[in-house]
Amino acid sequence: MILQKCFFIFTVCFAATIPFDLQLSFTNLKINNIFLVLLVAVAIPLGVRNAKQLRKAVFGPMLSFVGLYVLLMTGTLYSENTDQALSDLLEKKIGLLVFPIIFCFLPRLNTRQTKTVLLGFTLSCAVTAMYCLSIALFHYAKYNDSTFLSYHSLSQIAGMHAIYMAMCFCFAIAILFHYFLSGHSNSRQVLAYSSVAALLCISIFLLV
C-alpha cells in the first residue's frame, strides 16, 4: 500500500536525520522536523485504520517512553538556560514521545525494513562523525588549534549537543553489535561494522 511505503521511507529519512541538525535555507524548519511532520501526516490515516487492532501489550513500553519525556521536561526546570533547554526538548527529543505513540497504532515494520531503518541511522552517525572529525582536523592542521577536537566545539560542527550526539553514537554502536552477534554477517560486513564502530568510539571519547 502507498501509505505504508511512504511511512517506511519517511521513517528511514527521519532516523537518518537524527544525528545532525540541518536547517534548510528557505524555511525555518529543520530537515529532521520536516520528515517528522511527513511521518505523522502518513501515520494519522494509518493509525485510524489500525486503531481497532491495537493491543494492550504495547501500552507498557509506550508509557515508559512518555514517562522518560516527562522526566526530561521536568529536568528543564533546573536548567540555567530554560529557553534553550525547552528548544532542545521540543526539537531534538520529541522523537522519544512521538515515535512510540506512532508505532503503537501502525503495523510493525518487517525484519528487513527494521534493519534498513537502524542501519540508515547508524550510517548517518558514521557520516556525521567523519564530517565533524574532518572539519576539526582541518582546523587543527591549518591553525594549530585543537579546540574543535573535543566536547561541544566538536558536536557544534553538526549543530548538536555533545551529550546528545554521544548518545546517538552509543546507540549506533549497540545496533552494530547486535547485527555482529546475529551471525548473519559476512566478512565484509564485519569489517564495515568494526570500522564504523571504531570511528564512533573515537568520536565518543572526544565528545565526553
mmCIF file of C-alpha atoms in Angstrom:
data_model
loop_
_atom_site.group_PDB
_atom_site.id
_atom_site.type_symbol
_atom_site.label_atom_id
_atom_site.label_comp_id
_atom_site.label_asym_id
_atom_site.label_seq_id
_atom_site.Cartn_x
_atom_site.Cartn_y
_atom_site.Cartn_z
ATOM 1 C CA MET A 1 0.000 0.000 0.000
ATOM 2 C CA ILE A 2 1.206 3.509 -0.846
ATOM 3 C CA LEU A 3 0.736 4.885 2.686
ATOM 4 C CA GLN A 4 2.747 2.034 4.200
ATOM 5 C CA LYS A 5 5.573 2.563 1.703
ATOM 6 C CA CYS A 6 5.576 6.289 2.445
ATOM 7 C CA PHE A 7 5.643 5.525 6.153
ATOM 8 C CA PHE A 8 8.693 3.296 5.717
ATOM 9 C CA ILE A 9 10.517 5.877 3.573
ATOM 10 C CA PHE A 10 9.790 8.742 5.970
ATOM 11 C CA THR A 11 10.837 6.560 8.915
ATOM 12 C CA VAL A 12 14.212 5.894 7.281
ATOM 13 C CA CYS A 13 14.647 9.601 6.471
ATOM 14 C CA PHE A 14 13.675 10.675 9.975
ATOM 15 C CA ALA A 15 16.044 8.182 11.589
ATOM 16 C CA ALA A 16 18.880 9.201 9.259
ATOM 17 C CA THR A 17 18.498 12.904 10.131
ATOM 18 C CA ILE A 18 18.548 12.438 13.911
ATOM 19 C CA PRO A 19 22.366 12.658 14.419
ATOM 20 C CA PHE A 20 22.739 16.128 12.894
ATOM 21 C CA ASP A 21 20.929 19.465 12.907
ATOM 22 C CA LEU A 22 20.343 20.895 9.435
ATOM 23 C CA GLN A 23 18.025 23.793 8.679
ATOM 24 C CA LEU A 24 17.002 24.461 5.089
ATOM 25 C CA SER A 25 17.693 27.991 3.860
ATOM 26 C CA PHE A 26 14.180 28.609 2.515
ATOM 27 C CA THR A 27 12.357 27.646 5.726
ATOM 28 C CA ASN A 28 12.700 27.916 9.486
ATOM 29 C CA LEU A 29 12.033 24.207 9.857
ATOM 30 C CA LYS A 30 14.873 21.771 10.335
ATOM 31 C CA ILE A 31 15.065 18.838 7.968
ATOM 32 C CA ASN A 32 14.511 16.340 10.793
ATOM 33 C CA ASN A 33 11.309 18.163 11.777
ATOM 34 C CA ILE A 34 10.110 18.162 8.163
ATOM 35 C CA PHE A 35 10.403 14.385 7.957
ATOM 36 C CA LEU A 36 8.713 14.119 11.339
ATOM 37 C CA VAL A 37 5.745 16.153 10.076
ATOM 38 C CA LEU A 38 5.530 13.984 6.962
ATOM 39 C CA LEU A 39 5.761 10.845 9.073
ATOM 40 C CA VAL A 40 2.940 11.988 11.339
ATOM 41 C CA ALA A 41 0.838 13.018 8.342
ATOM 42 C CA VAL A 42 1.109 9.495 6.957
ATOM 43 C CA ALA A 43 0.693 7.909 10.376
ATOM 44 C CA ILE A 44 -2.668 9.525 11.134
ATOM 45 C CA PRO A 45 -4.719 7.759 8.425
ATOM 46 C CA LEU A 46 -2.875 4.501 9.037
ATOM 47 C CA GLY A 47 -3.406 4.871 12.768
ATOM 48 C CA VAL A 48 -7.134 5.443 12.379
ATOM 49 C CA ARG A 49 -7.402 2.363 10.210
ATOM 50 C CA ASN A 50 -5.467 0.160 12.623
ATOM 51 C CA ALA A 51 -6.740 1.570 15.928
ATOM 52 C CA LYS A 52 -9.075 -1.385 16.441
ATOM 53 C CA GLN A 53 -6.134 -3.773 16.204
ATOM 54 C CA LEU A 54 -4.197 -2.029 18.980
ATOM 55 C CA ARG A 55 -3.185 -4.487 21.666
ATOM 56 C CA LYS A 56 -2.918 -3.626 25.366
ATOM 57 C CA ALA A 57 0.583 -5.119 25.443
ATOM 58 C CA VAL A 58 2.021 -2.056 23.695
ATOM 59 C CA PHE A 59 0.832 0.405 26.312
ATOM 60 C CA GLY A 60 3.533 -0.520 28.829
ATOM 61 C CA PRO A 61 6.506 0.254 26.552
ATOM 62 C CA MET A 62 4.716 3.338 25.221
ATOM 63 C CA LEU A 63 4.126 4.735 28.701
ATOM 64 C CA SER A 64 7.785 4.181 29.608
ATOM 65 C CA PHE A 65 8.827 6.497 26.764
ATOM 66 C CA VAL A 66 6.180 9.024 27.740
ATOM 67 C CA GLY A 67 7.485 8.893 31.310
ATOM 68 C CA LEU A 68 11.041 9.463 30.083
ATOM 69 C CA TYR A 69 9.907 12.506 28.104
ATOM 70 C CA VAL A 70 8.063 13.891 31.150
ATOM 71 C CA LEU A 71 11.237 13.355 33.190
ATOM 72 C CA LEU A 72 13.267 15.285 30.606
ATOM 73 C CA MET A 73 10.634 18.011 30.652
ATOM 74 C CA THR A 74 10.911 18.237 34.429
ATOM 75 C CA GLY A 75 14.678 18.483 34.112
ATOM 76 C CA THR A 76 14.367 21.661 32.052
ATOM 77 C CA LEU A 77 13.083 23.436 35.178
ATOM 78 C CA TYR A 78 16.560 23.143 36.685
ATOM 79 C CA SER A 79 18.400 24.289 33.583
ATOM 80 C CA GLU A 80 20.349 27.547 33.651
ATOM 81 C CA ASN A 81 19.136 28.323 30.135
ATOM 82 C CA THR A 82 15.453 27.356 30.180
ATOM 83 C CA ASP A 83 14.712 28.648 26.684
ATOM 84 C CA GLN A 84 17.494 26.585 25.142
ATOM 85 C CA ALA A 85 16.505 23.529 27.174
ATOM 86 C CA LEU A 86 12.882 23.791 26.025
ATOM 87 C CA SER A 87 14.028 24.273 22.436
ATOM 88 C CA ASP A 88 16.155 21.113 22.629
ATOM 89 C CA LEU A 89 13.278 19.244 24.250
ATOM 90 C CA LEU A 90 10.788 20.193 21.543
ATOM 91 C CA GLU A 91 13.082 19.961 18.530
ATOM 92 C CA LYS A 92 15.626 17.241 19.271
ATOM 93 C CA LYS A 93 13.959 14.926 21.801
ATOM 94 C CA ILE A 94 10.381 14.991 20.574
ATOM 95 C CA GLY A 95 11.060 11.708 18.800
ATOM 96 C CA LEU A 96 11.160 9.979 22.204
ATOM 97 C CA LEU A 97 7.490 10.865 22.590
ATOM 98 C CA VAL A 98 6.248 10.728 19.011
ATOM 99 C CA PHE A 99 7.897 7.528 17.810
ATOM 100 C CA PRO A 100 6.418 5.141 20.432
ATOM 101 C CA ILE A 101 2.930 6.600 20.007
ATOM 102 C CA ILE A 102 3.130 6.310 16.226
ATOM 103 C CA PHE A 103 4.339 2.719 16.309
ATOM 104 C CA CYS A 104 1.570 1.732 18.706
ATOM 105 C CA PHE A 105 -1.016 2.466 16.037
ATOM 106 C CA LEU A 106 0.849 1.242 12.978
ATOM 107 C CA PRO A 107 1.693 -2.152 11.532
ATOM 108 C CA ARG A 108 5.114 -3.285 12.582
ATOM 109 C CA LEU A 109 7.940 -2.988 10.117
ATOM 110 C CA ASN A 110 9.227 -6.316 8.926
ATOM 111 C CA THR A 111 12.719 -7.526 9.776
ATOM 112 C CA ARG A 112 14.284 -6.206 6.582
ATOM 113 C CA GLN A 113 12.664 -2.778 6.929
ATOM 114 C CA THR A 114 13.681 -2.516 10.573
ATOM 115 C CA LYS A 115 17.282 -3.325 9.662
ATOM 116 C CA THR A 116 17.195 -0.664 6.947
ATOM 117 C CA VAL A 117 15.966 1.953 9.413
ATOM 118 C CA LEU A 118 18.539 1.051 12.061
ATOM 119 C CA LEU A 119 21.476 0.821 9.659
ATOM 120 C CA GLY A 120 20.359 4.053 7.993
ATOM 121 C CA PHE A 121 20.591 5.740 11.375
ATOM 122 C CA THR A 122 23.970 4.114 12.016
ATOM 123 C CA LEU A 123 25.347 5.146 8.625
ATOM 124 C CA SER A 124 24.185 8.701 9.245
ATOM 125 C CA CYS A 125 26.001 8.670 12.602
ATOM 126 C CA ALA A 126 29.179 7.496 10.864
ATOM 127 C CA VAL A 127 28.952 10.180 8.168
ATOM 128 C CA THR A 128 28.277 12.840 10.808
ATOM 129 C CA ALA A 129 31.272 11.677 12.845
ATOM 130 C CA MET A 130 33.530 11.690 9.765
ATOM 131 C CA TYR A 131 32.346 15.178 8.808
ATOM 132 C CA CYS A 132 32.890 16.614 12.285
ATOM 133 C CA LEU A 133 36.305 14.994 12.690
ATOM 134 C CA SER A 134 37.373 16.122 9.211
ATOM 135 C CA ILE A 135 36.468 19.753 9.933
ATOM 136 C CA ALA A 136 38.131 19.585 13.352
ATOM 137 C CA LEU A 137 41.340 18.036 11.958
ATOM 138 C CA PHE A 138 41.453 20.543 9.101
ATOM 139 C CA HIS A 139 41.110 23.375 11.609
ATOM 140 C CA TYR A 140 43.888 21.855 13.718
ATOM 141 C CA ALA A 141 46.224 21.366 10.732
ATOM 142 C CA LYS A 142 45.653 24.877 9.415
ATOM 143 C CA TYR A 143 45.538 26.897 12.631
ATOM 144 C CA ASN A 144 47.277 24.554 15.102
ATOM 145 C CA ASP A 145 44.180 24.835 17.301
ATOM 146 C CA SER A 146 42.760 21.704 18.917
ATOM 147 C CA THR A 147 39.639 23.449 20.246
ATOM 148 C CA PHE A 148 37.334 21.717 17.765
ATOM 149 C CA LEU A 149 38.610 18.275 18.709
ATOM 150 C CA SER A 150 36.627 17.982 21.915
ATOM 151 C CA TYR A 151 33.234 18.279 23.555
ATOM 152 C CA HIS A 152 30.766 20.969 22.416
ATOM 153 C CA SER A 153 33.102 22.504 19.857
ATOM 154 C CA LEU A 154 33.208 19.182 18.006
ATOM 155 C CA SER A 155 29.470 18.476 18.203
ATOM 156 C CA GLN A 156 28.514 22.036 17.254
ATOM 157 C CA ILE A 157 30.021 21.412 13.822
ATOM 158 C CA ALA A 158 26.901 19.312 13.216
ATOM 159 C CA GLY A 159 24.734 21.668 15.273
ATOM 160 C CA MET A 160 24.240 19.140 18.068
ATOM 161 C CA HIS A 161 24.780 18.982 21.823
ATOM 162 C CA ALA A 162 27.801 16.868 22.746
ATOM 163 C CA ILE A 163 25.937 14.539 25.117
ATOM 164 C CA TYR A 164 23.036 14.029 22.721
ATOM 165 C CA MET A 165 25.417 13.238 19.872
ATOM 166 C CA ALA A 166 27.344 10.807 22.073
ATOM 167 C CA MET A 167 24.055 9.075 22.950
ATOM 168 C CA CYS A 168 23.252 8.673 19.259
ATOM 169 C CA PHE A 169 26.683 7.210 18.601
ATOM 170 C CA CYS A 170 26.345 4.795 21.543
ATOM 171 C CA PHE A 171 23.011 3.593 20.183
ATOM 172 C CA ALA A 172 24.580 3.149 16.736
ATOM 173 C CA ILE A 173 27.355 1.021 18.244
ATOM 174 C CA ALA A 174 24.725 -1.086 20.031
ATOM 175 C CA ILE A 175 22.975 -1.625 16.692
ATOM 176 C CA LEU A 176 26.220 -2.733 15.050
ATOM 177 C CA PHE A 177 26.995 -5.006 17.984
ATOM 178 C CA HIS A 178 23.546 -6.594 17.679
ATOM 179 C CA TYR A 179 23.933 -7.387 13.981
ATOM 180 C CA PHE A 180 27.501 -8.578 14.546
ATOM 181 C CA LEU A 181 26.273 -11.082 17.132
ATOM 182 C CA SER A 182 23.372 -12.173 14.947
ATOM 183 C CA GLY A 183 25.787 -14.364 12.989
ATOM 184 C CA HIS A 184 24.357 -13.443 9.604
ATOM 185 C CA SER A 185 27.134 -11.068 8.572
ATOM 186 C CA ASN A 186 29.832 -11.914 6.040
ATOM 187 C CA SER A 187 33.475 -10.895 6.383
ATOM 188 C CA ARG A 188 32.989 -7.603 4.515
ATOM 189 C CA GLN A 189 30.065 -6.622 6.684
ATOM 190 C CA VAL A 190 32.018 -7.489 9.829
ATOM 191 C CA LEU A 191 34.890 -5.302 8.628
ATOM 192 C CA ALA A 192 32.494 -2.461 7.833
ATOM 193 C CA TYR A 193 30.733 -2.777 11.195
ATOM 194 C CA SER A 194 34.068 -2.842 13.036
ATOM 195 C CA SER A 195 35.395 0.207 11.182
ATOM 196 C CA VAL A 196 32.253 2.233 11.836
ATOM 197 C CA ALA A 197 32.192 1.167 15.486
ATOM 198 C CA ALA A 198 35.845 2.198 15.908
ATOM 199 C CA LEU A 199 35.129 5.593 14.318
ATOM 200 C CA LEU A 200 32.154 6.154 16.605
ATOM 201 C CA CYS A 201 34.122 5.062 19.693
ATOM 202 C CA ILE A 202 36.831 7.613 18.904
ATOM 203 C CA SER A 203 34.171 10.278 18.435
ATOM 204 C CA ILE A 204 32.501 9.418 21.726
ATOM 205 C CA PHE A 205 35.852 9.611 23.505
ATOM 206 C CA LEU A 206 36.387 13.120 22.128
ATOM 207 C CA LEU A 207 32.819 14.221 22.882
ATOM 208 C CA VAL A 208 32.803 13.268 26.551
#
